[in-house]
Each structure stands twice: as C-alpha cells, then as structure tokens.
Amino acid sequence: MSTSPVLLLVDESGSRRVDPHEPHLSVTDWGVTRGDGIFESISVIAGRMPTLDARFDRLEASARALDLPLPNRSIWTDALRKAIDAHEPVDRLAVTVVMTRGVEGADDSPTAWLLARPARDFTGIRRSGVSVVTLDRGYASDAAEGSPWLLLGAKHLSYATNAAALREASRRDADDVIFTSTDGLALEGPTSSLVVRRGDLIESPAVEAGILAGTTQATAFGFFESRGYRTRFSAIAAAELVECDAIWLVSSVRQAVAVHTLDGHPMPVDDAMTADLNRWLGDEARLE
Ligand code: PLP
C-alpha cells in the first residue's frame, strides 16, 4: 500500500507501475513542448469510479478531435484498478489520465500515464459558495462548428488559458470564472460546467456552443429531474445570469458549488438544495 502518489506508465501492451519521484517524461515530448495531448481527471469515491464510461467516451472524443489513437479501455481500466489498489485507502482519490502525441521525431506512439493522488478537499467551498466574474473567451458560440481546429469541447492539455482566466479572476477579487462567447452567451467555467435554475427549470449551455460535455452536469440533471424540475440545454444569455434563481459550477472533484456573487452582484443561494445536490453527486458515486 503506497502513501505517495501512484504512477503507472501505459502503452499498447499494458501498464507498469514506476517510481513517481524518478523522471519519466522526455523534454521533447509534444505534450510538454506544445501541450499537444488529452487528459481526464477521474474521481474515485470510496474505491468506486463514478461515470467511468462517460469519461472514457469523452477521452475517446478528445482523442478523435486531436487525431490521436483511441485509448484501449481494457488496458486503462486495468491500470486504474491497479492504481486504486496500490494507493493507501482514502475517501476520495483523484486520478489523472494523460495521453500526449509522444516524443518529437520518435515513432507515432503516444506517451501515456496515470497518476493517482488524494483529491483536493472542496468541502469548504461546497458550503460557502464562490464569487465569480464573467470573462469573454473571445470566440463566437458557433466557433466550434466553423473552426474545429480550435479543439473547443476537447479536454486537451493546453489549459494555460484556463489557468490565466482563473488568475484574472483572482486579480478581480473573485474565486472563479464563467466564460462568455463574443455573441453574449454564458458557456462554462475554466474547469467546471454551468448549471442554472430559473423557477422550476434547470438549464445548462449546449455543448454545440463549444464547451466540454460535463459528466457532473449530466448527473446533476438526474438529481433535479428526480426532484420534479424540468431540465434542458439552452442558449443562456450572459446578461440574464443575474436574474437566475441559482447558479452552480459543477465538476467531478469539486461536485457542486453555488455562485453567491456574480460580477459583484449578490446572487440567491439555496444552501439546502446545494447540500442535497452534493449528497446525490457523492452517493451516485458510492452506488455505482
Ligand atoms: N468544463 C471544463 C472546461 C472542465 O475542465 C471540466 C472539468 O475539468 C468540466 C467542464 C466539468 O467536467 P466533469 O463534470 O466531467 O468533471
């Protein structure tokens, strides 16, 4: 049983555990020099992997978008199991799965690995909520369709702009970001999906707007439907966000976090509903 991160290198023949404190990556790997690769963060709750199939589906969609080989599910599932078994038991483990285009000038084989570590603790902001600023992402909401090379909606390694947006939020004394399109639609956070409530209607932006298909957002819709709410994907005008009855940012490790302030305006929050939603997101994981 390991107390340090568990690292496995993965190739087409299988996976092998290596020392996470030793170097394993070439400085000429395309993933390092260009951010040319894909990833997933898999949340493991009490040893279970919620929405694993959905994550593999998304990893495959990202691989297709970047013209990378499709990941072999049985090798990756086996590697995930090995990592979970090798790690010291913790309530929540975050496993990062990465596949890059490989090493410059070498054959075409990707570089791939899986790293299991205890998940960051988001209990605090699940209770307190977050302040958010809207930031223009600089693309129209039809950019994904017209310019597929922008890789909008793929979970690729070039997250430097997402990290820059979070630093901008911090400069503006906010905790997080909701990206908007140049034609005025609300999109997603740099590492989260957007879910809003207007009366008995729960909405999220449609993936066609060039956003990641969120697995937590899908589970959250299930929660709201079980409570009698209607759900739908729609074009949500950024200007209308302040009129919403509730806004959440959701993702697999953080789960659901309520937005209590948007661009400096206080937003209504429903602590009981946020707690219920988080219980559902956690329990779904335990039950799978
Ligand atoms: N949108 C972006 C840009 C993300 O990076 C993430 C997660 O990292 C999400 C949405 C939420 O996805 P999921 O709920 O599948 O974790």
PDB file of C-alpha atoms and ligand atoms in Angstrom:
ATOM      1  CA  MET A   1       0.000   0.000   0.000  1.00  0.00           C
ATOM      2  CA  SER A   2       1.511   3.333  -1.029  1.00  0.00           C
ATOM      3  CA  THR A   3       1.254   6.650   0.823  1.00  0.00           C
ATOM      4  CA  SER A   4       2.808   8.589  -2.061  1.00  0.00           C
ATOM      5  CA  PRO A   5       1.207   9.189  -5.473  1.00  0.00           C
ATOM      6  CA  VAL A   6       0.853   6.053  -7.569  1.00  0.00           C
ATOM      7  CA  LEU A   7       2.168   6.459 -11.115  1.00  0.00           C
ATOM      8  CA  LEU A   8       1.675   3.971 -13.947  1.00  0.00           C
ATOM      9  CA  LEU A   9       3.068   4.303 -17.456  1.00  0.00           C
ATOM     10  CA  VAL A  10       0.675   2.974 -20.079  1.00  0.00           C
ATOM     11  CA  ASP A  11       1.328   1.706 -23.611  1.00  0.00           C
ATOM     12  CA  GLU A  12      -0.460  -0.549 -26.056  1.00  0.00           C
ATOM     13  CA  SER A  13       0.761  -3.674 -24.284  1.00  0.00           C
ATOM     14  CA  GLY A  14      -0.401  -2.691 -20.785  1.00  0.00           C
ATOM     15  CA  SER A  15       0.672  -0.630 -17.791  1.00  0.00           C
ATOM     16  CA  ARG A  16       3.533  -0.759 -15.333  1.00  0.00           C
ATOM     17  CA  ARG A  17       3.982   0.977 -12.029  1.00  0.00           C
ATOM     18  CA  VAL A  18       7.010   3.266 -11.739  1.00  0.00           C
ATOM     19  CA  ASP A  19       8.552   5.468  -9.052  1.00  0.00           C
ATOM     20  CA  PRO A  20       6.745   8.863  -9.146  1.00  0.00           C
ATOM     21  CA  HIS A  21       9.895  10.567  -7.844  1.00  0.00           C
ATOM     22  CA  GLU A  22      12.004   9.444 -10.815  1.00  0.00           C
ATOM     23  CA  PRO A  23      11.911  11.272 -14.196  1.00  0.00           C
ATOM     24  CA  HIS A  24       9.832   9.559 -16.903  1.00  0.00           C
ATOM     25  CA  LEU A  25       8.998  12.265 -19.426  1.00  0.00           C
ATOM     26  CA  SER A  26      11.173  13.495 -22.279  1.00  0.00           C
ATOM     27  CA  VAL A  27      11.715  17.268 -22.554  1.00  0.00           C
ATOM     28  CA  THR A  28      10.885  16.867 -26.259  1.00  0.00           C
ATOM     29  CA  ASP A  29       7.535  15.226 -25.655  1.00  0.00           C
ATOM     30  CA  TRP A  30       4.833  17.068 -27.653  1.00  0.00           C
ATOM     31  CA  GLY A  31       2.745  17.169 -24.522  1.00  0.00           C
ATOM     32  CA  VAL A  32       5.466  19.194 -22.800  1.00  0.00           C
ATOM     33  CA  THR A  33       6.549  21.441 -25.677  1.00  0.00           C
ATOM     34  CA  ARG A  34       3.093  22.141 -27.202  1.00  0.00           C
ATOM     35  CA  GLY A  35       0.515  20.946 -24.729  1.00  0.00           C
ATOM     36  CA  ASP A  36      -0.412  18.527 -27.508  1.00  0.00           C
ATOM     37  CA  GLY A  37      -2.324  15.779 -25.766  1.00  0.00           C
ATOM     38  CA  ILE A  38      -5.503  14.962 -23.874  1.00  0.00           C
ATOM     39  CA  PHE A  39      -6.437  14.181 -20.298  1.00  0.00           C
ATOM     40  CA  GLU A  40      -9.200  13.246 -17.890  1.00  0.00           C
ATOM     41  CA  SER A  41      -9.467  13.653 -14.139  1.00  0.00           C
ATOM     42  CA  ILE A  42     -11.253  10.676 -12.668  1.00  0.00           C
ATOM     43  CA  SER A  43     -12.752  10.996  -9.228  1.00  0.00           C
ATOM     44  CA  VAL A  44     -12.653   7.812  -7.157  1.00  0.00           C
ATOM     45  CA  ILE A  45     -15.027   7.913  -4.200  1.00  0.00           C
ATOM     46  CA  ALA A  46     -14.766   5.125  -1.621  1.00  0.00           C
ATOM     47  CA  GLY A  47     -12.963   2.983  -4.209  1.00  0.00           C
ATOM     48  CA  ARG A  48     -15.660   3.477  -6.868  1.00  0.00           C
ATOM     49  CA  MET A  49     -15.347   5.307 -10.168  1.00  0.00           C
ATOM     50  CA  PRO A  50     -18.480   7.289 -10.925  1.00  0.00           C
ATOM     51  CA  THR A  51     -19.343   7.909 -14.563  1.00  0.00           C
ATOM     52  CA  LEU A  52     -16.286   5.956 -15.762  1.00  0.00           C
ATOM     53  CA  ASP A  53     -17.900   5.034 -19.079  1.00  0.00           C
ATOM     54  CA  ALA A  54     -18.810   8.666 -19.709  1.00  0.00           C
ATOM     55  CA  ARG A  55     -15.205   9.624 -19.018  1.00  0.00           C
ATOM     56  CA  PHE A  56     -13.862   7.056 -21.448  1.00  0.00           C
ATOM     57  CA  ASP A  57     -16.399   8.272 -24.016  1.00  0.00           C
ATOM     58  CA  ARG A  58     -15.081  11.798 -23.524  1.00  0.00           C
ATOM     59  CA  LEU A  59     -11.434  10.681 -23.642  1.00  0.00           C
ATOM     60  CA  GLU A  60     -12.240   8.997 -26.958  1.00  0.00           C
ATOM     61  CA  ALA A  61     -13.972  12.124 -28.267  1.00  0.00           C
ATOM     62  CA  SER A  62     -10.914  14.194 -27.269  1.00  0.00           C
ATOM     63  CA  ALA A  63      -8.602  11.651 -28.957  1.00  0.00           C
ATOM     64  CA  ARG A  64     -10.692  11.884 -32.142  1.00  0.00           C
ATOM     65  CA  ALA A  65     -10.608  15.697 -32.057  1.00  0.00           C
ATOM     66  CA  LEU A  66      -6.783  15.658 -31.813  1.00  0.00           C
ATOM     67  CA  ASP A  67      -6.280  12.742 -34.252  1.00  0.00           C
ATOM     68  CA  LEU A  68      -4.712  10.635 -31.504  1.00  0.00           C
ATOM     69  CA  PRO A  69      -5.120   6.851 -31.254  1.00  0.00           C
ATOM     70  CA  LEU A  70      -8.216   5.801 -29.324  1.00  0.00           C
ATOM     71  CA  PRO A  71      -7.373   4.692 -25.791  1.00  0.00           C
ATOM     72  CA  ASN A  72      -7.701   0.963 -25.145  1.00  0.00           C
ATOM     73  CA  ARG A  73     -10.434   0.832 -22.468  1.00  0.00           C
ATOM     74  CA  SER A  74      -9.474  -2.515 -21.030  1.00  0.00           C
ATOM     75  CA  ILE A  75      -5.816  -1.503 -20.567  1.00  0.00           C
ATOM     76  CA  TRP A  76      -6.836   1.808 -18.963  1.00  0.00           C
ATOM     77  CA  THR A  77      -9.470   0.211 -16.737  1.00  0.00           C
ATOM     78  CA  ASP A  78      -6.950  -2.361 -15.601  1.00  0.00           C
ATOM     79  CA  ALA A  79      -4.400   0.405 -14.914  1.00  0.00           C
ATOM     80  CA  LEU A  80      -6.998   2.382 -12.939  1.00  0.00           C
ATOM     81  CA  ARG A  81      -7.784  -0.654 -10.791  1.00  0.00           C
ATOM     82  CA  LYS A  82      -4.093  -1.295 -10.204  1.00  0.00           C
ATOM     83  CA  ALA A  83      -3.559   2.330  -9.131  1.00  0.00           C
ATOM     84  CA  ILE A  84      -6.548   2.331  -6.782  1.00  0.00           C
ATOM     85  CA  ASP A  85      -5.449  -0.966  -5.194  1.00  0.00           C
ATOM     86  CA  ALA A  86      -1.869   0.253  -4.808  1.00  0.00           C
ATOM     87  CA  HIS A  87      -2.830   3.573  -3.211  1.00  0.00           C
ATOM     88  CA  GLU A  88      -3.331   3.941   0.505  1.00  0.00           C
ATOM     89  CA  PRO A  89      -7.130   3.867   1.098  1.00  0.00           C
ATOM     90  CA  VAL A  90      -8.545   7.398   1.121  1.00  0.00           C
ATOM     91  CA  ASP A  91     -12.158   8.529   0.818  1.00  0.00           C
ATOM     92  CA  ARG A  92     -11.508  10.470  -2.384  1.00  0.00           C
ATOM     93  CA  LEU A  93      -8.799   9.822  -4.884  1.00  0.00           C
ATOM     94  CA  ALA A  94      -8.179  11.965  -7.985  1.00  0.00           C
ATOM     95  CA  VAL A  95      -6.710  10.019 -10.871  1.00  0.00           C
ATOM     96  CA  THR A  96      -5.306  11.960 -13.804  1.00  0.00           C
ATOM     97  CA  VAL A  97      -5.131  10.092 -17.090  1.00  0.00           C
ATOM     98  CA  VAL A  98      -2.900  11.691 -19.736  1.00  0.00           C
ATOM     99  CA  MET A  99      -2.073  10.810 -23.333  1.00  0.00           C
ATOM    100  CA  THR A 100       0.275  13.006 -25.411  1.00  0.00           C
ATOM    101  CA  ARG A 101       1.263  12.837 -29.075  1.00  0.00           C
ATOM    102  CA  GLY A 102       4.560  11.291 -27.973  1.00  0.00           C
ATOM    103  CA  VAL A 103       8.172  12.354 -28.420  1.00  0.00           C
ATOM    104  CA  GLU A 104       9.290  14.667 -31.248  1.00  0.00           C
ATOM    105  CA  GLY A 105      10.998  12.714 -34.031  1.00  0.00           C
ATOM    106  CA  ALA A 106      10.203   9.311 -32.499  1.00  0.00           C
ATOM    107  CA  ASP A 107       7.656   6.819 -33.804  1.00  0.00           C
ATOM    108  CA  ASP A 108       3.987   7.675 -33.638  1.00  0.00           C
ATOM    109  CA  SER A 109       3.306   6.092 -30.268  1.00  0.00           C
ATOM    110  CA  PRO A 110       1.712   8.340 -27.680  1.00  0.00           C
ATOM    111  CA  THR A 111       3.140   8.899 -24.235  1.00  0.00           C
ATOM    112  CA  ALA A 112       0.553   7.914 -21.659  1.00  0.00           C
ATOM    113  CA  TRP A 113       0.362   7.718 -17.907  1.00  0.00           C
ATOM    114  CA  LEU A 114      -1.986   7.656 -14.987  1.00  0.00           C
ATOM    115  CA  LEU A 115      -1.348   9.363 -11.643  1.00  0.00           C
ATOM    116  CA  ALA A 116      -3.434   8.654  -8.523  1.00  0.00           C
ATOM    117  CA  ARG A 117      -3.363  11.112  -5.617  1.00  0.00           C
ATOM    118  CA  PRO A 118      -5.703  12.083  -2.776  1.00  0.00           C
ATOM    119  CA  ALA A 119      -8.290  14.546  -4.127  1.00  0.00           C
ATOM    120  CA  ARG A 120      -8.168  18.190  -3.100  1.00  0.00           C
ATOM    121  CA  ASP A 121     -10.677  18.904  -0.355  1.00  0.00           C
ATOM    122  CA  PHE A 122     -13.516  21.098  -1.660  1.00  0.00           C
ATOM    123  CA  THR A 123     -15.761  20.726   1.393  1.00  0.00           C
ATOM    124  CA  GLY A 124     -15.223  24.396   2.333  1.00  0.00           C
ATOM    125  CA  ILE A 125     -16.399  25.952  -0.935  1.00  0.00           C
ATOM    126  CA  ARG A 126     -19.200  23.391  -1.286  1.00  0.00           C
ATOM    127  CA  ARG A 127     -20.601  25.025   1.859  1.00  0.00           C
ATOM    128  CA  SER A 128     -19.543  28.656   1.343  1.00  0.00           C
ATOM    129  CA  GLY A 129     -20.046  29.022  -2.419  1.00  0.00           C
ATOM    130  CA  VAL A 130     -17.877  31.186  -4.677  1.00  0.00           C
ATOM    131  CA  SER A 131     -17.726  34.635  -6.210  1.00  0.00           C
ATOM    132  CA  VAL A 132     -17.459  34.574  -9.978  1.00  0.00           C
ATOM    133  CA  VAL A 133     -16.639  37.014 -12.774  1.00  0.00           C
ATOM    134  CA  THR A 134     -17.725  36.596 -16.384  1.00  0.00           C
ATOM    135  CA  LEU A 135     -14.829  36.741 -18.849  1.00  0.00           C
ATOM    136  CA  ASP A 136     -15.101  36.859 -22.631  1.00  0.00           C
ATOM    137  CA  ARG A 137     -13.455  33.778 -24.135  1.00  0.00           C
ATOM    138  CA  GLY A 138     -13.030  35.594 -27.438  1.00  0.00           C
ATOM    139  CA  TYR A 139     -14.936  33.152 -29.688  1.00  0.00           C
ATOM    140  CA  ALA A 140     -18.487  33.222 -31.005  1.00  0.00           C
ATOM    141  CA  SER A 141     -20.763  30.393 -29.872  1.00  0.00           C
ATOM    142  CA  ASP A 142     -20.626  28.838 -33.369  1.00  0.00           C
ATOM    143  CA  ALA A 143     -16.789  28.763 -33.448  1.00  0.00           C
ATOM    144  CA  ALA A 144     -16.615  25.039 -32.591  1.00  0.00           C
ATOM    145  CA  GLU A 145     -18.594  24.123 -35.694  1.00  0.00           C
ATOM    146  CA  GLY A 146     -16.816  26.508 -38.074  1.00  0.00           C
ATOM    147  CA  SER A 147     -13.285  26.056 -36.707  1.00  0.00           C
ATOM    148  CA  PRO A 148     -12.858  22.502 -35.350  1.00  0.00           C
ATOM    149  CA  TRP A 149      -9.070  23.034 -35.104  1.00  0.00           C
ATOM    150  CA  LEU A 150      -9.727  25.269 -32.098  1.00  0.00           C
ATOM    151  CA  LEU A 151     -10.464  21.966 -30.309  1.00  0.00           C
ATOM    152  CA  LEU A 152     -13.283  23.582 -28.348  1.00  0.00           C
ATOM    153  CA  GLY A 153     -15.033  20.897 -26.342  1.00  0.00           C
ATOM    154  CA  ALA A 154     -11.988  18.583 -26.263  1.00  0.00           C
ATOM    155  CA  LYS A 155     -10.211  18.023 -22.954  1.00  0.00           C
ATOM    156  CA  HIS A 156      -6.720  18.776 -24.196  1.00  0.00           C
ATOM    157  CA  LEU A 157      -3.558  19.633 -22.277  1.00  0.00           C
ATOM    158  CA  SER A 158      -3.427  23.315 -23.319  1.00  0.00           C
ATOM    159  CA  TYR A 159      -5.158  24.598 -20.193  1.00  0.00           C
ATOM    160  CA  ALA A 160      -2.829  27.605 -19.813  1.00  0.00           C
ATOM    161  CA  THR A 161      -5.602  29.978 -20.936  1.00  0.00           C
ATOM    162  CA  ASN A 162      -7.975  28.439 -18.387  1.00  0.00           C
ATOM    163  CA  ALA A 163      -5.354  28.956 -15.675  1.00  0.00           C
ATOM    164  CA  ALA A 164      -4.800  32.555 -16.897  1.00  0.00           C
ATOM    165  CA  ALA A 165      -8.539  33.216 -16.614  1.00  0.00           C
ATOM    166  CA  LEU A 166      -8.503  31.993 -13.014  1.00  0.00           C
ATOM    167  CA  ARG A 167      -5.586  34.334 -12.236  1.00  0.00           C
ATOM    168  CA  GLU A 168      -7.570  37.183 -13.815  1.00  0.00           C
ATOM    169  CA  ALA A 169     -10.498  36.289 -11.544  1.00  0.00           C
ATOM    170  CA  SER A 170      -8.182  36.451  -8.565  1.00  0.00           C
ATOM    171  CA  ARG A 171      -6.919  39.906  -9.680  1.00  0.00           C
ATOM    172  CA  ARG A 172     -10.576  40.960  -9.675  1.00  0.00           C
ATOM    173  CA  ASP A 173     -11.031  39.520  -6.157  1.00  0.00           C
ATOM    174  CA  ALA A 174     -13.193  36.655  -7.404  1.00  0.00           C
ATOM    175  CA  ASP A 175     -12.806  32.914  -6.912  1.00  0.00           C
ATOM    176  CA  ASP A 176     -13.827  31.601 -10.311  1.00  0.00           C
ATOM    177  CA  VAL A 177     -14.911  32.418 -13.853  1.00  0.00           C
ATOM    178  CA  ILE A 178     -17.845  31.902 -16.194  1.00  0.00           C
ATOM    179  CA  PHE A 179     -16.628  32.217 -19.779  1.00  0.00           C
ATOM    180  CA  THR A 180     -18.874  34.031 -22.244  1.00  0.00           C
ATOM    181  CA  SER A 181     -18.931  33.950 -26.041  1.00  0.00           C
ATOM    182  CA  THR A 182     -18.435  37.068 -28.174  1.00  0.00           C
ATOM    183  CA  ASP A 183     -22.137  36.839 -29.064  1.00  0.00           C
ATOM    184  CA  GLY A 184     -23.097  37.105 -25.410  1.00  0.00           C
ATOM    185  CA  LEU A 185     -23.801  33.546 -24.261  1.00  0.00           C
ATOM    186  CA  ALA A 186     -22.736  32.058 -20.933  1.00  0.00           C
ATOM    187  CA  LEU A 187     -20.553  28.978 -21.565  1.00  0.00           C
ATOM    188  CA  GLU A 188     -18.706  27.175 -18.738  1.00  0.00           C
ATOM    189  CA  GLY A 189     -16.040  27.693 -16.112  1.00  0.00           C
ATOM    190  CA  PRO A 190     -12.330  27.076 -16.802  1.00  0.00           C
ATOM    191  CA  THR A 191     -12.670  23.714 -15.013  1.00  0.00           C
ATOM    192  CA  SER A 192     -16.413  23.351 -14.500  1.00  0.00           C
ATOM    193  CA  SER A 193     -19.819  23.239 -16.176  1.00  0.00           C
ATOM    194  CA  LEU A 194     -22.541  25.786 -15.598  1.00  0.00           C
ATOM    195  CA  VAL A 195     -25.965  24.834 -14.222  1.00  0.00           C
ATOM    196  CA  VAL A 196     -28.642  27.471 -13.548  1.00  0.00           C
ATOM    197  CA  ARG A 197     -32.133  27.439 -12.099  1.00  0.00           C
ATOM    198  CA  ARG A 198     -34.912  29.699 -13.342  1.00  0.00           C
ATOM    199  CA  GLY A 199     -38.079  28.822 -11.458  1.00  0.00           C
ATOM    200  CA  ASP A 200     -38.700  25.096 -11.950  1.00  0.00           C
ATOM    201  CA  LEU A 201     -36.417  24.960 -14.991  1.00  0.00           C
ATOM    202  CA  ILE A 202     -32.799  23.787 -14.726  1.00  0.00           C
ATOM    203  CA  GLU A 203     -30.592  24.712 -17.665  1.00  0.00           C
ATOM    204  CA  SER A 204     -27.041  24.238 -18.925  1.00  0.00           C
ATOM    205  CA  PRO A 205     -25.428  25.603 -22.067  1.00  0.00           C
ATOM    206  CA  ALA A 206     -25.451  23.191 -25.006  1.00  0.00           C
ATOM    207  CA  VAL A 207     -22.145  21.523 -25.991  1.00  0.00           C
ATOM    208  CA  GLU A 208     -22.616  22.866 -29.540  1.00  0.00           C
ATOM    209  CA  ALA A 209     -21.534  26.245 -28.111  1.00  0.00           C
ATOM    210  CA  GLY A 210     -18.007  24.812 -27.902  1.00  0.00           C
ATOM    211  CA  ILE A 211     -17.889  23.597 -24.327  1.00  0.00           C
ATOM    212  CA  LEU A 212     -16.881  20.354 -22.665  1.00  0.00           C
ATOM    213  CA  ALA A 213     -19.684  17.807 -22.171  1.00  0.00           C
ATOM    214  CA  GLY A 214     -19.696  17.697 -18.361  1.00  0.00           C
ATOM    215  CA  THR A 215     -20.242  14.348 -16.665  1.00  0.00           C
ATOM    216  CA  THR A 216     -21.211  16.019 -13.356  1.00  0.00           C
ATOM    217  CA  GLN A 217     -23.647  18.302 -15.166  1.00  0.00           C
ATOM    218  CA  ALA A 218     -25.354  15.178 -16.583  1.00  0.00           C
ATOM    219  CA  THR A 219     -25.616  13.621 -13.098  1.00  0.00           C
ATOM    220  CA  ALA A 220     -26.880  16.949 -11.698  1.00  0.00           C
ATOM    221  CA  PHE A 221     -29.703  16.965 -14.281  1.00  0.00           C
ATOM    222  CA  GLY A 222     -30.657  13.500 -12.971  1.00  0.00           C
ATOM    223  CA  PHE A 223     -30.837  14.917  -9.437  1.00  0.00           C
ATOM    224  CA  PHE A 224     -33.075  17.818 -10.454  1.00  0.00           C
ATOM    225  CA  GLU A 225     -35.341  15.580 -12.552  1.00  0.00           C
ATOM    226  CA  SER A 226     -35.779  13.284  -9.531  1.00  0.00           C
ATOM    227  CA  ARG A 227     -36.952  16.381  -7.602  1.00  0.00           C
ATOM    228  CA  GLY A 228     -39.559  17.282 -10.253  1.00  0.00           C
ATOM    229  CA  TYR A 229     -37.630  20.026 -12.073  1.00  0.00           C
ATOM    230  CA  ARG A 230     -37.578  20.281 -15.851  1.00  0.00           C
ATOM    231  CA  THR A 231     -34.101  20.230 -17.389  1.00  0.00           C
ATOM    232  CA  ARG A 232     -32.835  21.389 -20.753  1.00  0.00           C
ATOM    233  CA  PHE A 233     -29.771  22.528 -22.671  1.00  0.00           C
ATOM    234  CA  SER A 234     -30.209  26.050 -23.928  1.00  0.00           C
ATOM    235  CA  ALA A 235     -28.553  29.226 -25.071  1.00  0.00           C
ATOM    236  CA  ILE A 236     -28.241  31.198 -21.821  1.00  0.00           C
ATOM    237  CA  ALA A 237     -27.603  34.914 -22.343  1.00  0.00           C
ATOM    238  CA  ALA A 238     -24.764  36.058 -20.085  1.00  0.00           C
ATOM    239  CA  ALA A 239     -26.753  39.236 -19.364  1.00  0.00           C
ATOM    240  CA  GLU A 240     -29.586  37.100 -17.928  1.00  0.00           C
ATOM    241  CA  LEU A 241     -27.403  35.234 -15.436  1.00  0.00           C
ATOM    242  CA  VAL A 242     -28.034  37.836 -12.715  1.00  0.00           C
ATOM    243  CA  GLU A 243     -31.771  37.137 -12.997  1.00  0.00           C
ATOM    244  CA  CYS A 244     -31.336  33.395 -12.312  1.00  0.00           C
ATOM    245  CA  ASP A 245     -32.693  31.928  -9.078  1.00  0.00           C
ATOM    246  CA  ALA A 246     -29.480  29.954  -8.584  1.00  0.00           C
ATOM    247  CA  ILE A 247     -26.194  29.293 -10.364  1.00  0.00           C
ATOM    248  CA  TRP A 248     -23.848  26.370  -9.736  1.00  0.00           C
ATOM    249  CA  LEU A 249     -20.436  25.463 -11.086  1.00  0.00           C
ATOM    250  CA  VAL A 250     -20.107  21.682 -11.174  1.00  0.00           C
ATOM    251  CA  SER A 251     -17.262  19.255 -11.826  1.00  0.00           C
ATOM    252  CA  SER A 252     -16.379  15.782 -10.699  1.00  0.00           C
ATOM    253  CA  VAL A 253     -13.899  16.506  -7.911  1.00  0.00           C
ATOM    254  CA  ARG A 254     -15.432  19.755  -6.583  1.00  0.00           C
ATOM    255  CA  GLN A 255     -19.031  18.482  -7.214  1.00  0.00           C
ATOM    256  CA  ALA A 256     -21.492  21.432  -6.983  1.00  0.00           C
ATOM    257  CA  VAL A 257     -20.529  24.884  -5.784  1.00  0.00           C
ATOM    258  CA  ALA A 258     -23.083  27.698  -5.590  1.00  0.00           C
ATOM    259  CA  VAL A 259     -22.262  31.101  -7.051  1.00  0.00           C
ATOM    260  CA  HIS A 260     -23.053  33.663  -4.330  1.00  0.00           C
ATOM    261  CA  THR A 261     -21.704  36.698  -6.210  1.00  0.00           C
ATOM    262  CA  LEU A 262     -21.646  37.332  -9.960  1.00  0.00           C
ATOM    263  CA  ASP A 263     -19.647  40.277 -11.313  1.00  0.00           C
ATOM    264  CA  GLY A 264     -20.072  41.925  -7.914  1.00  0.00           C
ATOM    265  CA  HIS A 265     -23.861  41.319  -7.689  1.00  0.00           C
ATOM    266  CA  PRO A 266     -25.107  39.140  -4.829  1.00  0.00           C
ATOM    267  CA  MET A 267     -26.910  36.038  -6.146  1.00  0.00           C
ATOM    268  CA  PRO A 268     -29.602  33.997  -4.371  1.00  0.00           C
ATOM    269  CA  VAL A 269     -28.236  30.747  -2.934  1.00  0.00           C
ATOM    270  CA  ASP A 270     -30.128  27.744  -1.627  1.00  0.00           C
ATOM    271  CA  ASP A 271     -27.833  26.023   0.863  1.00  0.00           C
ATOM    272  CA  ALA A 272     -30.219  23.106   1.432  1.00  0.00           C
ATOM    273  CA  MET A 273     -30.526  22.369  -2.285  1.00  0.00           C
ATOM    274  CA  THR A 274     -26.767  22.637  -2.811  1.00  0.00           C
ATOM    275  CA  ALA A 275     -26.193  20.198   0.073  1.00  0.00           C
ATOM    276  CA  ASP A 276     -28.812  17.782  -1.368  1.00  0.00           C
ATOM    277  CA  LEU A 277     -27.260  18.005  -4.812  1.00  0.00           C
ATOM    278  CA  ASN A 278     -23.802  17.305  -3.375  1.00  0.00           C
ATOM    279  CA  ARG A 279     -25.131  14.369  -1.396  1.00  0.00           C
ATOM    280  CA  TRP A 280     -26.611  12.987  -4.634  1.00  0.00           C
ATOM    281  CA  LEU A 281     -23.364  13.510  -6.544  1.00  0.00           C
ATOM    282  CA  GLY A 282     -21.384  11.763  -3.792  1.00  0.00           C
ATOM    283  CA  ASP A 283     -23.932   8.968  -3.311  1.00  0.00           C
ATOM    284  CA  GLU A 284     -24.229   8.281  -7.025  1.00  0.00           C
ATOM    285  CA  ALA A 285     -20.515   7.607  -6.956  1.00  0.00           C
ATOM    286  CA  ARG A 286     -20.802   5.276  -3.997  1.00  0.00           C
ATOM    287  CA  LEU A 287     -23.696   3.345  -5.534  1.00  0.00           C
ATOM    288  CA  GLU A 288     -22.181   2.720  -8.979  1.00  0.00           C
TER     289      GLU A 288
HETATM  290  N1  PLP B   1     -15.675  22.213 -18.343  1.00  0.00           N
HETATM  291  C1  PLP B   1     -14.312  22.257 -18.314  1.00  0.00           C
HETATM  292  C2  PLP B   1     -13.594  23.234 -19.203  1.00  0.00           C
HETATM  293  C3  PLP B   1     -13.598  21.387 -17.469  1.00  0.00           C
HETATM  294  O1  PLP B   1     -12.254  21.417 -17.459  1.00  0.00           O
HETATM  295  C4  PLP B   1     -14.307  20.495 -16.623  1.00  0.00           C
HETATM  296  C5  PLP B   1     -13.613  19.583 -15.723  1.00  0.00           C
HETATM  297  O2  PLP B   1     -12.413  19.603 -15.592  1.00  0.00           O
HETATM  298  C6  PLP B   1     -15.705  20.496 -16.672  1.00  0.00           C
HETATM  299  C7  PLP B   1     -16.368  21.357 -17.544  1.00  0.00           C
HETATM  300  C8  PLP B   1     -16.507  19.558 -15.797  1.00  0.00           C
HETATM  301  O3  PLP B   1     -16.407  18.249 -16.259  1.00  0.00           O
HETATM  302  P1  PLP B   1     -16.749  16.993 -15.335  1.00  0.00           P
HETATM  303  O4  PLP B   1     -18.027  17.267 -14.671  1.00  0.00           O
HETATM  304  O5  PLP B   1     -16.865  15.867 -16.293  1.00  0.00           O
HETATM  305  O6  PLP B   1     -15.635  16.853 -14.364  1.00  0.00           O
END
